[in-house]
């Protein structure tokens, strides 16, 4: 059917356009809703199924745990030993059996009733049931041959006896229990590696059935099906069903049926969910899971109709809405037709009238606003057509008037043009005069270079008069080879826009000199080359292209630039000479210093008296101070030369600051200055910066603060605070504030402190020492890092240095996020005065999640304790140099506990002054920590230790790690055999002796070569394990030696080459590595650095020290622990163990032993207190500390006992501790008496 009427078309299309989107969107929504409902139903059923599986699995796990606990009971083990004996010898009707039954029945009854078991069995190794709690018909029968041998009880009993492991049976009808459904758990009882019987427990099925029959969340049709495999084609239902309450162990399901797919998947160990059919052949939504512990399968299901009832209702509602919408659309189409189509017909009729010439036609304004506006616009259009017609007539009249006015204006413009020409002639004359009198030479040419004009300067510059030069080609002023090509250059530019190439520069596509200025050479009339500055521009006269060239004489300028270049070259040569001098100075000073420091390190490893060791340390410290001064001079020289570079590498800012301050902790303590540190926890964990230079700036400033705060009547104090000043997503500004209470400075002194080689007051140099370079270097380094140093100071009041430094923030790593100890949930009370560390401690603790309160005196503390809640409280006392008021606080806590009738556990963390950063357990409830240079993580660990959230760390030996035994030197042949013979290439005799002594001290043998050529020959004739080489030697230096070896070792194994050099300038290490060396050591070489480098690069075969024991010793069989204790008990302390660690210095050994005796007494008191308080875990932790220190000094028997105490404490074995404590006390007395006599 064709619709020709607008009304018909509009009605049809309006209906289609309105209903089609509604139908499409509605159908899509319904389909999506149905999928989501299905997904939600399966997810809900999966959650219910997983919960049921978890509950059943947990139930059986708890039953096995109950059996394990009862199995470990001493009463159970004794009963298992006694019942079989009485059963076999006297029978169950004897008086002895009845007495034994009465003795243990109450014990087992409590367990059976408390754990809700049906029955408990004790079964002899022969399978006889010698005891049951319920005394049913199975009592006194044999589970191997008796009537119940094939029951679940018989099966798990035989499994326990044969395999010596626990097991659980499946549920079955058990005849002795009146046919009730039951399952059994068995656990073998083994005493001294011999099985003495089996403990068995009979459990109810009710708990499991309750879990499975609980249909909460499954609706009216929900059900849970649990089954086990009978055979490959049949499954047995294990629990009641909603539709069949008696189905348990009776009803069977055929697995080959289509409705058994879900159950078959579950029994196959698979998990899943889908829409399927159940054993009733009804559509259901099912979820299946395996129960692996019992080899069951579980299916949780719900009828499809109930699960998708909401979808059906939505479909019904959708059809109703669609019908209502259809009626609305039809009504809207009818209304729209009346309001739109009828007015359009009227407009069409009016337009036809106007087309016929009736400009007075108007249309009726009717319909909706838009149609009314259309009618109104149509009428306005007609009116404007009338007006336009009238305007056309008026325009024709005006045009005639304009023609007359135009003729009049032409006459006036002709007169104006004559006046303009006159003015132009005057202006042209003025321009010509300006050009003629310019300082620069001005030349104009045509497009091929013919000179059209030139001012008078050309005669002065080139020797040509204007008359001579005009008409010549400008190439006459250009030297060869460009003169002969100049016309070609200009023609090419006019054609392509490409001009003459720049002087000294290769031609580039599109390049030219037009509109640009440059320096070129021109030719004088007499042939002399003249440097000029040339600027060329182009202009057009009509369509003709012309050029203007302005040339300036720059002969004087060129001469000045030549002199400047020569001066710069001279300065660079002088600077290079200075750098070479500094490098030579560094090398020459470090060479003898290497001998001093190296031999001092060797000397310190020998047996020295206390006074001799102090003198040796003083010499070593003085040598390093001299090296520090040399480094400052080198840095200052680099800064002056502008060659000091700042790195931008990822770094943990807090660790950099802590390390810098930690380096100065010993200096502060030696000068009796209290050094404290606070780092804002809000500072980002990782930033971009130069850790070396930041550390250098901080060390310089803090070192000065310590120096100028010492030697006073009052206690010297230096405070380092690092605060986050500004923070943006990618950048942060950190403020470093170093304050002291030293001598201070006046304004005149402040003006001079950053000047090189000067100090604020000359008297300070005599009193405190110093070079006057530290602050100068620090300021320049800060400026290179975009930072600023400011100082505030008052004489005798101290000084404050403030550094504000920007950093780019890096994302925190997962490792950083786990570094900070978590203290959430802990209640802390901080006690300390306003001038101490209390406020900083509060910030640290709050940032880690602790709840913090703060008091400033004892009275306020007592008042706070009066309102304190019960529970664990951590009392952080900032004691400073004073004794903390522990007794008063304990009294206040006791009074509060009595008032509350509840227990309050105060644990004290005492912050003293000192530089030991490891938390120390002083007693059960006291942990101490030193507050000088307090690391945040050390505080957090101390708090966690006091709260029981962390284990104490083992104490380290005070002088040397037990692993650093002093080795005996190898012979050359032995070292060569082991591949550890070292070749040293060194031309300085002192350095030869130093490195040989150091190597011998570390247990290595070495050959010495006096230069690189000798070293190369030795290497070619001997298999060395490693080469240590100086860089600057006669004949062949270290670099050439390395290159020769690398070229020749193609058929040999790669040999490590380590550089030894006194040149500490930057770039030397990279130069060594690029030359083929493996590592770099700067002289003077410290023993620790040399040792670690040799350990890294020498062959990894076992060190000869490992072979120190004799072959007979290595062949001895390992002794049992009891035998080992017996052997080591012969003497309380083996002094040879300590001598192997620290040498044979008698005085030092005696100091170590007496320190151990003192610490052992304190630790033993802590151990006893924890033992009496029944804090077994603490006993293990304290015993661990005493174990390591006992073994270090040679108290082997005491160490073994501590190890046994540690294991017993960690395992909560009270009986074992009761046995060990008397032995511990006896051995401790033996050690103490021995050390008294030593």
XYZ file of N, CA and C in Angstrom, residues 499-693:
585
model
N 69.778 30.360 -1.944
C 70.832 31.312 -2.249
C 72.199 30.766 -1.954
N 73.151 31.658 -1.716
C 74.541 31.288 -1.478
C 74.655 30.570 -0.136
N 75.499 29.549 -0.110
C 75.699 28.839 1.148
C 76.449 29.740 2.118
N 76.215 29.458 3.435
C 76.894 30.242 4.452
C 78.381 29.930 4.434
N 79.151 30.876 4.870
C 80.593 30.690 4.907
C 80.928 29.627 5.946
N 81.688 28.617 5.527
C 82.077 27.568 6.467
C 80.990 26.559 6.739
N 79.834 26.632 6.080
C 78.732 25.701 6.332
C 78.326 25.056 5.015
N 78.055 23.751 5.068
C 77.610 23.057 3.871
C 76.237 23.534 3.443
N 75.977 23.436 2.152
C 74.700 23.889 1.617
C 73.553 23.063 2.179
N 72.482 23.729 2.597
C 71.278 23.076 3.091
C 70.106 23.505 2.215
N 69.239 22.545 1.933
C 68.096 22.819 1.084
C 67.235 23.921 1.696
N 66.955 24.972 0.930
C 66.093 26.057 1.405
C 66.835 27.140 2.143
N 68.174 27.044 2.293
C 68.907 28.056 3.067
C 69.388 29.174 2.142
N 69.442 30.368 2.652
C 69.965 31.520 1.918
C 70.272 32.609 2.927
N 70.901 33.685 2.465
C 71.298 34.762 3.362
C 70.410 35.975 3.305
N 69.299 35.895 2.590
C 68.436 37.053 2.442
C 67.669 37.286 3.745
N 67.686 38.522 4.199
C 66.978 38.872 5.433
C 67.756 38.532 6.676
N 69.009 38.030 6.529
C 69.820 37.642 7.672
C 71.137 38.405 7.639
N 71.760 38.532 8.814
C 73.077 39.152 8.887
C 74.119 38.113 9.204
N 75.319 38.268 8.675
C 76.387 37.309 8.936
C 77.718 37.982 8.675
N 78.763 37.349 9.226
C 80.113 37.849 9.005
C 80.703 37.154 7.774
N 81.238 37.954 6.831
C 81.850 37.407 5.616
C 83.139 38.174 5.337
N 83.870 37.693 4.346
C 85.067 38.391 3.882
C 84.774 39.014 2.520
N 85.179 40.291 2.362
C 85.022 40.999 1.088
C 86.417 41.390 0.575
N 86.472 41.861 -0.678
C 87.768 42.173 -1.316
C 87.863 43.684 -1.527
N 88.935 44.288 -1.040
C 89.220 45.702 -1.266
C 89.702 45.888 -2.704
N 89.658 47.100 -3.174
C 90.104 47.398 -4.534
C 91.538 46.970 -4.768
N 92.354 47.041 -3.672
C 93.760 46.661 -3.796
C 93.970 45.158 -3.593
N 92.894 44.371 -3.458
C 92.999 42.914 -3.308
C 93.043 42.432 -1.880
N 93.054 43.348 -0.915
C 93.097 42.949 0.497
C 91.733 42.388 0.916
N 91.794 41.310 1.703
C 90.564 40.725 2.245
C 90.143 41.503 3.495
N 88.848 41.886 3.528
C 88.342 42.713 4.627
C 87.186 41.967 5.296
N 87.221 41.752 6.622
C 86.064 41.154 7.304
C 84.957 42.208 7.459
N 83.782 41.868 7.011
C 82.654 42.793 7.119
C 81.431 42.028 7.652
N 80.520 42.799 8.221
C 79.234 42.250 8.623
C 78.232 42.625 7.546
N 77.603 41.642 6.886
C 76.740 41.859 5.738
C 75.307 41.471 6.094
N 74.369 42.390 5.770
C 72.941 42.096 5.906
C 72.283 42.409 4.581
N 71.586 41.435 3.971
C 70.961 41.580 2.658
C 69.450 41.499 2.819
N 68.732 42.379 2.161
C 67.267 42.328 2.138
C 66.819 42.574 0.703
N 65.599 42.159 0.400
C 65.090 42.332 -0.954
C 63.854 43.226 -0.934
N 63.599 43.891 -2.091
C 62.400 44.709 -2.236
C 62.030 44.690 -3.710
N 60.807 45.144 -3.988
C 60.292 45.094 -5.360
C 59.921 46.508 -5.822
N 60.269 46.778 -7.049
C 59.822 47.997 -7.720
C 58.964 47.531 -8.884
N 57.644 47.692 -8.703
C 56.733 47.060 -9.644
C 56.828 45.561 -9.441
N 57.150 44.859 -10.523
C 57.352 43.415 -10.414
C 58.825 43.048 -10.492
N 59.717 44.085 -10.509
C 61.146 43.841 -10.597
C 61.725 43.646 -9.194
N 62.548 42.563 -9.024
C 63.166 42.258 -7.735
C 64.479 43.036 -7.623
N 64.688 43.666 -6.459
C 65.923 44.381 -6.177
C 66.435 43.939 -4.808
N 67.734 44.196 -4.560
C 68.352 43.826 -3.284
C 69.082 45.012 -2.701
N 69.103 45.056 -1.362
C 69.867 46.081 -0.644
C 70.864 45.373 0.255
N 72.122 45.781 0.189
C 73.147 45.210 1.051
C 73.750 46.284 1.920
N 73.784 45.981 3.271
C 74.397 46.901 4.225
C 75.641 46.209 4.764
N 76.818 46.873 4.639
C 78.082 46.276 5.060
C 78.760 47.179 6.074
N 79.253 46.503 7.147
C 79.911 47.248 8.227
C 81.323 46.719 8.390
N 82.289 47.621 8.590
C 83.681 47.250 8.804
C 83.821 46.661 10.221
N 84.259 45.379 10.315
C 84.373 44.744 11.634
C 85.802 44.281 11.886
N 86.783 44.954 11.270
C 88.164 44.542 11.476
C 88.577 44.665 12.940
N 88.156 45.716 13.609
C 88.494 45.886 15.027
C 87.780 44.837 15.882
N 86.572 44.565 15.524
C 85.798 43.547 16.276
C 86.449 42.162 16.152
N 86.894 41.825 14.957
C 87.536 40.523 14.750
C 88.813 40.427 15.569
N 89.552 41.522 15.628
C 90.797 41.506 16.412
C 90.505 41.277 17.893
N 89.469 41.954 18.396
C 89.114 41.794 19.818
C 88.675 40.349 20.104
N 87.866 39.774 19.212
C 87.402 38.397 19.415
C 88.568 37.410 19.387
N 89.555 37.673 18.551
C 90.721 36.802 18.490
C 91.485 36.849 19.803
N 91.616 38.077 20.365
C 92.295 38.200 21.656
C 91.518 37.483 22.758
N 90.169 37.594 22.720
C 89.341 36.913 23.735
C 89.490 35.392 23.639
N 89.504 34.861 22.425
C 89.655 33.419 22.236
C 90.987 32.942 22.778
N 92.046 33.726 22.537
C 93.354 33.349 23.048
C 93.353 33.364 24.570
N 92.688 34.383 25.143
C 92.615 34.463 26.609
C 91.858 33.276 27.184
N 90.770 32.869 26.513
C 90.011 31.700 26.988
C 90.855 30.428 26.909
N 91.593 30.268 25.822
C 92.464 29.091 25.696
C 93.516 29.071 26.788
N 94.079 30.258 27.084
C 95.072 30.328 28.161
C 94.451 29.949 29.503
N 93.187 30.414 29.753
C 92.518 30.101 31.028
C 92.233 28.611 31.136
N 91.776 28.004 30.015
C 91.501 26.570 30.047
C 92.772 25.762 30.280
N 93.876 26.220 29.685
C 95.151 25.531 29.904
C 95.563 25.632 31.370
N 95.379 26.830 31.954
C 95.722 27.004 33.370
C 94.851 26.122 34.251
N 93.552 26.040 33.909
C 92.641 25.215 34.698
C 93.002 23.736 34.593
N 93.388 23.308 33.385
C 93.803 21.914 33.200
C 95.065 21.630 33.995
N 95.982 22.624 34.013
C 97.200 22.450 34.806
C 96.865 22.341 36.287
N 95.881 23.136 36.717
C 95.461 23.085 38.123
C 94.865 21.718 38.454
N 93.995 21.199 37.534
C 93.394 19.888 37.776
C 94.465 18.802 37.823
N 95.433 18.891 36.936
C 96.511 17.905 36.938
C 97.306 17.985 38.228
N 97.549 19.234 38.693
C 98.265 19.401 39.955
C 97.493 18.782 41.117
N 96.163 19.017 41.139
C 95.355 18.458 42.223
C 95.359 16.937 42.188
N 95.271 16.375 40.971
C 95.304 14.922 40.865
C 96.640 14.383 41.353
N 97.732 15.068 40.943
C 99.056 14.629 41.386
C 99.203 14.779 42.897
N 98.691 15.920 43.434
C 98.772 16.141 44.882
C 98.025 15.053 45.638
N 96.800 14.732 45.150
C 96.013 13.682 45.800
C 96.754 12.362 45.780
N 97.356 12.043 44.632
C 98.065 10.769 44.500
C 99.295 10.741 45.404
N 100.037 11.828 45.413
C 101.277 11.853 46.180
C 101.008 11.823 47.686
N 99.917 12.472 48.137
C 99.604 12.463 49.578
C 99.007 11.127 49.986
N 98.129 10.573 49.138
C 97.498 9.305 49.498
C 98.488 8.146 49.531
N 99.568 8.228 48.741
C 100.528 7.128 48.729
C 101.171 6.933 50.100
N 101.790 7.977 50.734
C 102.324 7.741 52.098
C 101.204 7.505 53.118
N 100.032 8.141 52.918
C 98.939 7.909 53.855
C 98.466 6.458 53.781
N 98.556 5.855 52.611
C 98.216 4.437 52.494
C 99.118 3.610 53.388
N 100.407 3.965 53.426
C 101.316 3.243 54.301
C 100.971 3.437 55.761
N 100.660 4.673 56.149
C 100.336 4.952 57.552
C 99.092 4.190 57.982
N 98.005 4.386 57.242
C 96.733 3.777 57.647
C 96.773 2.270 57.501
N 97.367 1.768 56.423
C 97.433 0.320 56.238
C 98.197 -0.362 57.354
N 99.359 0.204 57.728
C 100.148 -0.427 58.783
C 99.465 -0.281 60.137
N 98.724 0.813 60.342
C 97.978 0.962 61.602
C 96.891 -0.107 61.679
N 96.194 -0.360 60.551
C 95.178 -1.417 60.547
C 95.805 -2.771 60.861
N 96.981 -3.004 60.300
C 97.669 -4.262 60.603
C 98.057 -4.316 62.079
N 98.583 -3.181 62.591
C 99.007 -3.121 63.994
C 97.845 -3.351 64.941
N 96.650 -2.815 64.598
C 95.479 -2.943 65.471
C 95.008 -4.381 65.587
N 95.375 -5.236 64.652
C 94.968 -6.636 64.706
C 95.917 -7.492 65.558
N 97.007 -6.874 66.069
C 97.931 -7.618 66.919
C 97.543 -7.433 68.372
N 98.227 -8.085 69.266
C 97.930 -8.007 70.702
C 98.517 -6.716 71.254
N 97.689 -5.748 71.491
C 98.105 -4.451 72.025
C 97.472 -4.246 73.391
N 98.181 -3.507 74.230
C 97.570 -3.112 75.510
C 96.509 -2.051 75.251
N 95.719 -1.753 76.273
C 94.672 -0.752 76.117
C 95.232 0.597 75.702
N 96.389 1.016 76.336
C 96.991 2.304 75.993
C 97.531 2.284 74.572
N 98.170 1.162 74.190
C 98.710 1.063 72.821
C 97.593 1.099 71.780
N 96.468 0.417 72.063
C 95.336 0.434 71.134
C 94.767 1.845 71.004
N 94.723 2.571 72.132
C 94.209 3.950 72.087
C 95.108 4.821 71.229
N 96.437 4.666 71.357
C 97.364 5.453 70.542
C 97.227 5.094 69.051
N 97.072 3.791 68.779
C 96.911 3.371 67.384
C 95.638 3.951 66.780
N 94.547 3.938 67.544
C 93.286 4.512 67.061
C 93.429 6.009 66.827
N 94.197 6.689 67.707
C 94.391 8.133 67.560
C 95.163 8.427 66.272
N 96.200 7.628 65.990
C 96.954 7.827 64.741
C 96.042 7.603 63.539
N 95.233 6.548 63.601
C 94.323 6.239 62.480
C 93.312 7.359 62.264
N 92.691 7.841 63.353
C 91.714 8.924 63.226
C 92.364 10.188 62.682
N 93.596 10.487 63.109
C 94.292 11.677 62.611
C 94.563 11.556 61.116
N 94.947 10.362 60.682
C 95.212 10.158 59.260
C 93.948 10.368 58.437
N 92.836 9.834 58.920
C 91.578 10.018 58.187
C 91.132 11.474 58.229
N 91.439 12.205 59.304
C 91.117 13.637 59.336
C 91.896 14.379 58.261
N 93.173 14.010 58.100
C 93.971 14.631 57.042
C 93.406 14.313 55.667
N 92.955 13.069 55.451
C 92.330 12.724 54.181
C 91.057 13.514 53.954
N 90.288 13.750 55.026
C 89.062 14.534 54.891
C 89.376 15.953 54.456
N 90.464 16.522 54.995
C 90.869 17.881 54.582
C 91.248 17.883 53.103
N 91.954 16.848 52.668
C 92.323 16.757 51.240
C 91.071 16.693 50.377
N 90.085 15.890 50.790
C 88.837 15.784 50.027
C 88.135 17.135 49.954
N 88.130 17.896 51.067
C 87.496 19.214 51.053
C 88.183 20.133 50.050
N 89.517 20.082 50.024
C 90.253 20.944 49.082
C 89.932 20.557 47.645
N 89.872 19.255 47.370
C 89.541 18.801 46.016
C 88.136 19.229 45.626
N 87.165 19.061 46.547
C 85.796 19.479 46.247
C 85.735 20.978 45.994
N 86.455 21.763 46.815
C 86.443 23.216 46.637
C 87.022 23.584 45.269
N 88.065 22.877 44.879
C 88.664 23.169 43.575
C 87.708 22.817 42.444
N 86.999 21.691 42.577
C 86.012 21.322 41.555
C 84.915 22.365 41.464
N 84.463 22.856 42.623
C 83.400 23.869 42.623
C 83.889 25.131 41.927
N 85.102 25.553 42.251
C 85.640 26.760 41.616
C 85.740 26.594 40.104
N 86.100 25.375 39.672
C 86.240 25.130 38.239
C 84.918 24.839 37.561
N 83.832 24.749 38.330
C 82.519 24.449 37.766
C 82.395 23.033 37.260
N 83.175 22.094 37.812
C 83.171 20.712 37.321
C 82.524 19.736 38.297
N 81.973 20.253 39.390
C 81.314 19.356 40.343
C 79.899 19.079 39.851
N 79.576 17.817 39.653
C 78.278 17.420 39.105
C 77.409 16.826 40.199
N 76.127 17.097 40.103
C 75.148 16.583 41.069
C 74.374 15.445 40.406
N 74.274 14.313 41.115
C 73.521 13.168 40.592
C 72.040 13.312 40.920
N 71.247 12.666 40.135
C 69.806 12.567 40.399
C 69.440 11.093 40.341
N 69.506 10.445 41.500
C 69.230 9.009 41.559
C 68.196 8.755 42.641
N 67.442 7.650 42.528
C 66.479 7.327 43.591
C 67.202 7.067 44.906
N 66.646 7.586 46.002
C 67.263 7.386 47.311
C 66.201 7.485 48.395
N 66.393 6.725 49.494
C 65.514 6.886 50.667
C 66.050 8.022 51.540
N 65.413 9.170 51.511
C 65.936 10.361 52.171
C 66.113 10.131 53.662
N 65.149 9.469 54.311
C 65.247 9.254 55.756
C 66.490 8.444 56.096
N 66.797 7.420 55.320
C 67.978 6.597 55.597
C 69.262 7.387 55.390
N 69.290 8.260 54.371
C 70.477 9.090 54.138
C 70.748 9.981 55.343
N 69.694 10.614 55.875
C 69.862 11.501 57.032
C 70.275 10.697 58.255
N 69.625 9.531 58.473
C 69.968 8.708 59.635
C 71.427 8.261 59.577
N 71.890 7.852 58.392
C 73.280 7.414 58.257
C 74.245 8.564 58.513
N 73.905 9.757 57.987
C 74.780 10.910 58.182
C 74.911 11.237 59.666
N 73.786 11.259 60.382
C 73.831 11.575 61.816
C 74.438 10.418 62.597
N 74.176 9.162 62.167
C 74.755 8.021 62.854
C 76.271 8.024 62.790
N 76.839 8.537 61.675
C 78.288 8.621 61.554
C 78.899 9.531 62.618
N 78.115 10.519 63.077
C 78.635 11.517 64.011
C 78.251 11.223 65.454
N 77.525 10.103 65.670
C 77.085 9.793 67.032
C 78.276 9.567 67.950
N 79.290 8.843 67.459
C 80.471 8.586 68.289
C 81.205 9.888 68.593
N 81.325 10.774 67.591
C 81.979 12.061 67.814
C 81.229 12.861 68.877
N 79.915 12.898 68.796
C 79.130 13.644 69.782
C 79.327 13.063 71.174
N 79.342 11.740 71.285
C 79.511 11.127 72.601
C 80.896 11.417 73.155
N 81.913 11.372 72.276
C 83.271 11.633 72.757
C 83.456 13.076 73.222
N 82.669 13.991 72.679
C 82.754 15.396 73.075
C 81.677 15.776 74.090
N 80.975 14.765 74.630
C 79.936 14.985 75.640
C 78.862 15.940 75.135
N 78.420 15.714 73.884
C 77.357 16.522 73.281
C 76.176 15.603 73.006
N 74.995 16.055 73.399
C 73.773 15.272 73.174
C 73.258 15.570 71.768
N 73.239 14.550 70.898
C 72.824 14.690 69.500
C 71.492 13.985 69.306
N 70.445 14.739 68.970
C 69.113 14.154 68.762
C 68.686 14.359 67.317
N 67.795 13.471 66.870
C 67.363 13.464 65.466
C 65.858 13.258 65.401
N 65.193 14.042 64.554
C 63.770 13.838 64.269
C 63.565 13.977 62.771
N 62.899 12.972 62.154
C 62.582 12.992 60.719
C 61.078 12.882 60.572
N 60.478 13.853 59.928
C 59.021 13.888 59.746
C 58.547 12.618 59.037
N 57.622 11.850 59.651
C 57.142 10.620 58.992
C 56.421 10.878 57.682
N 55.960 12.127 57.456
C 55.244 12.433 56.221
C 56.170 12.602 55.022
N 57.470 12.634 55.239
C 58.415 12.784 54.134
C 58.331 11.547 53.238
N 58.249 11.713 51.912
C 58.136 10.546 51.016
C 59.275 9.559 51.222
N 58.971 8.279 51.017
C 59.972 7.227 51.252
C 61.121 7.320 50.248
N 60.824 7.626 48.983
C 61.858 7.662 47.947
C 61.750 8.956 47.154
N 62.904 9.602 46.916
C 62.961 10.827 46.125
C 64.175 10.742 45.200
N 64.247 11.689 44.270
C 65.409 11.810 43.391
C 66.372 12.818 44.004
N 67.634 12.445 44.143
C 68.607 13.365 44.709
C 69.993 12.759 44.668
N 70.947 13.476 45.268
C 72.332 13.033 45.342
C 72.640 12.674 46.793
N 72.535 11.396 47.185
C 72.719 11.040 48.592
C 74.108 11.380 49.127
N 75.142 11.242 48.272
C 76.495 11.525 48.721
C 76.643 12.987 49.108
N 76.144 13.902 48.256
C 76.315 15.327 48.530
C 75.396 15.800 49.660
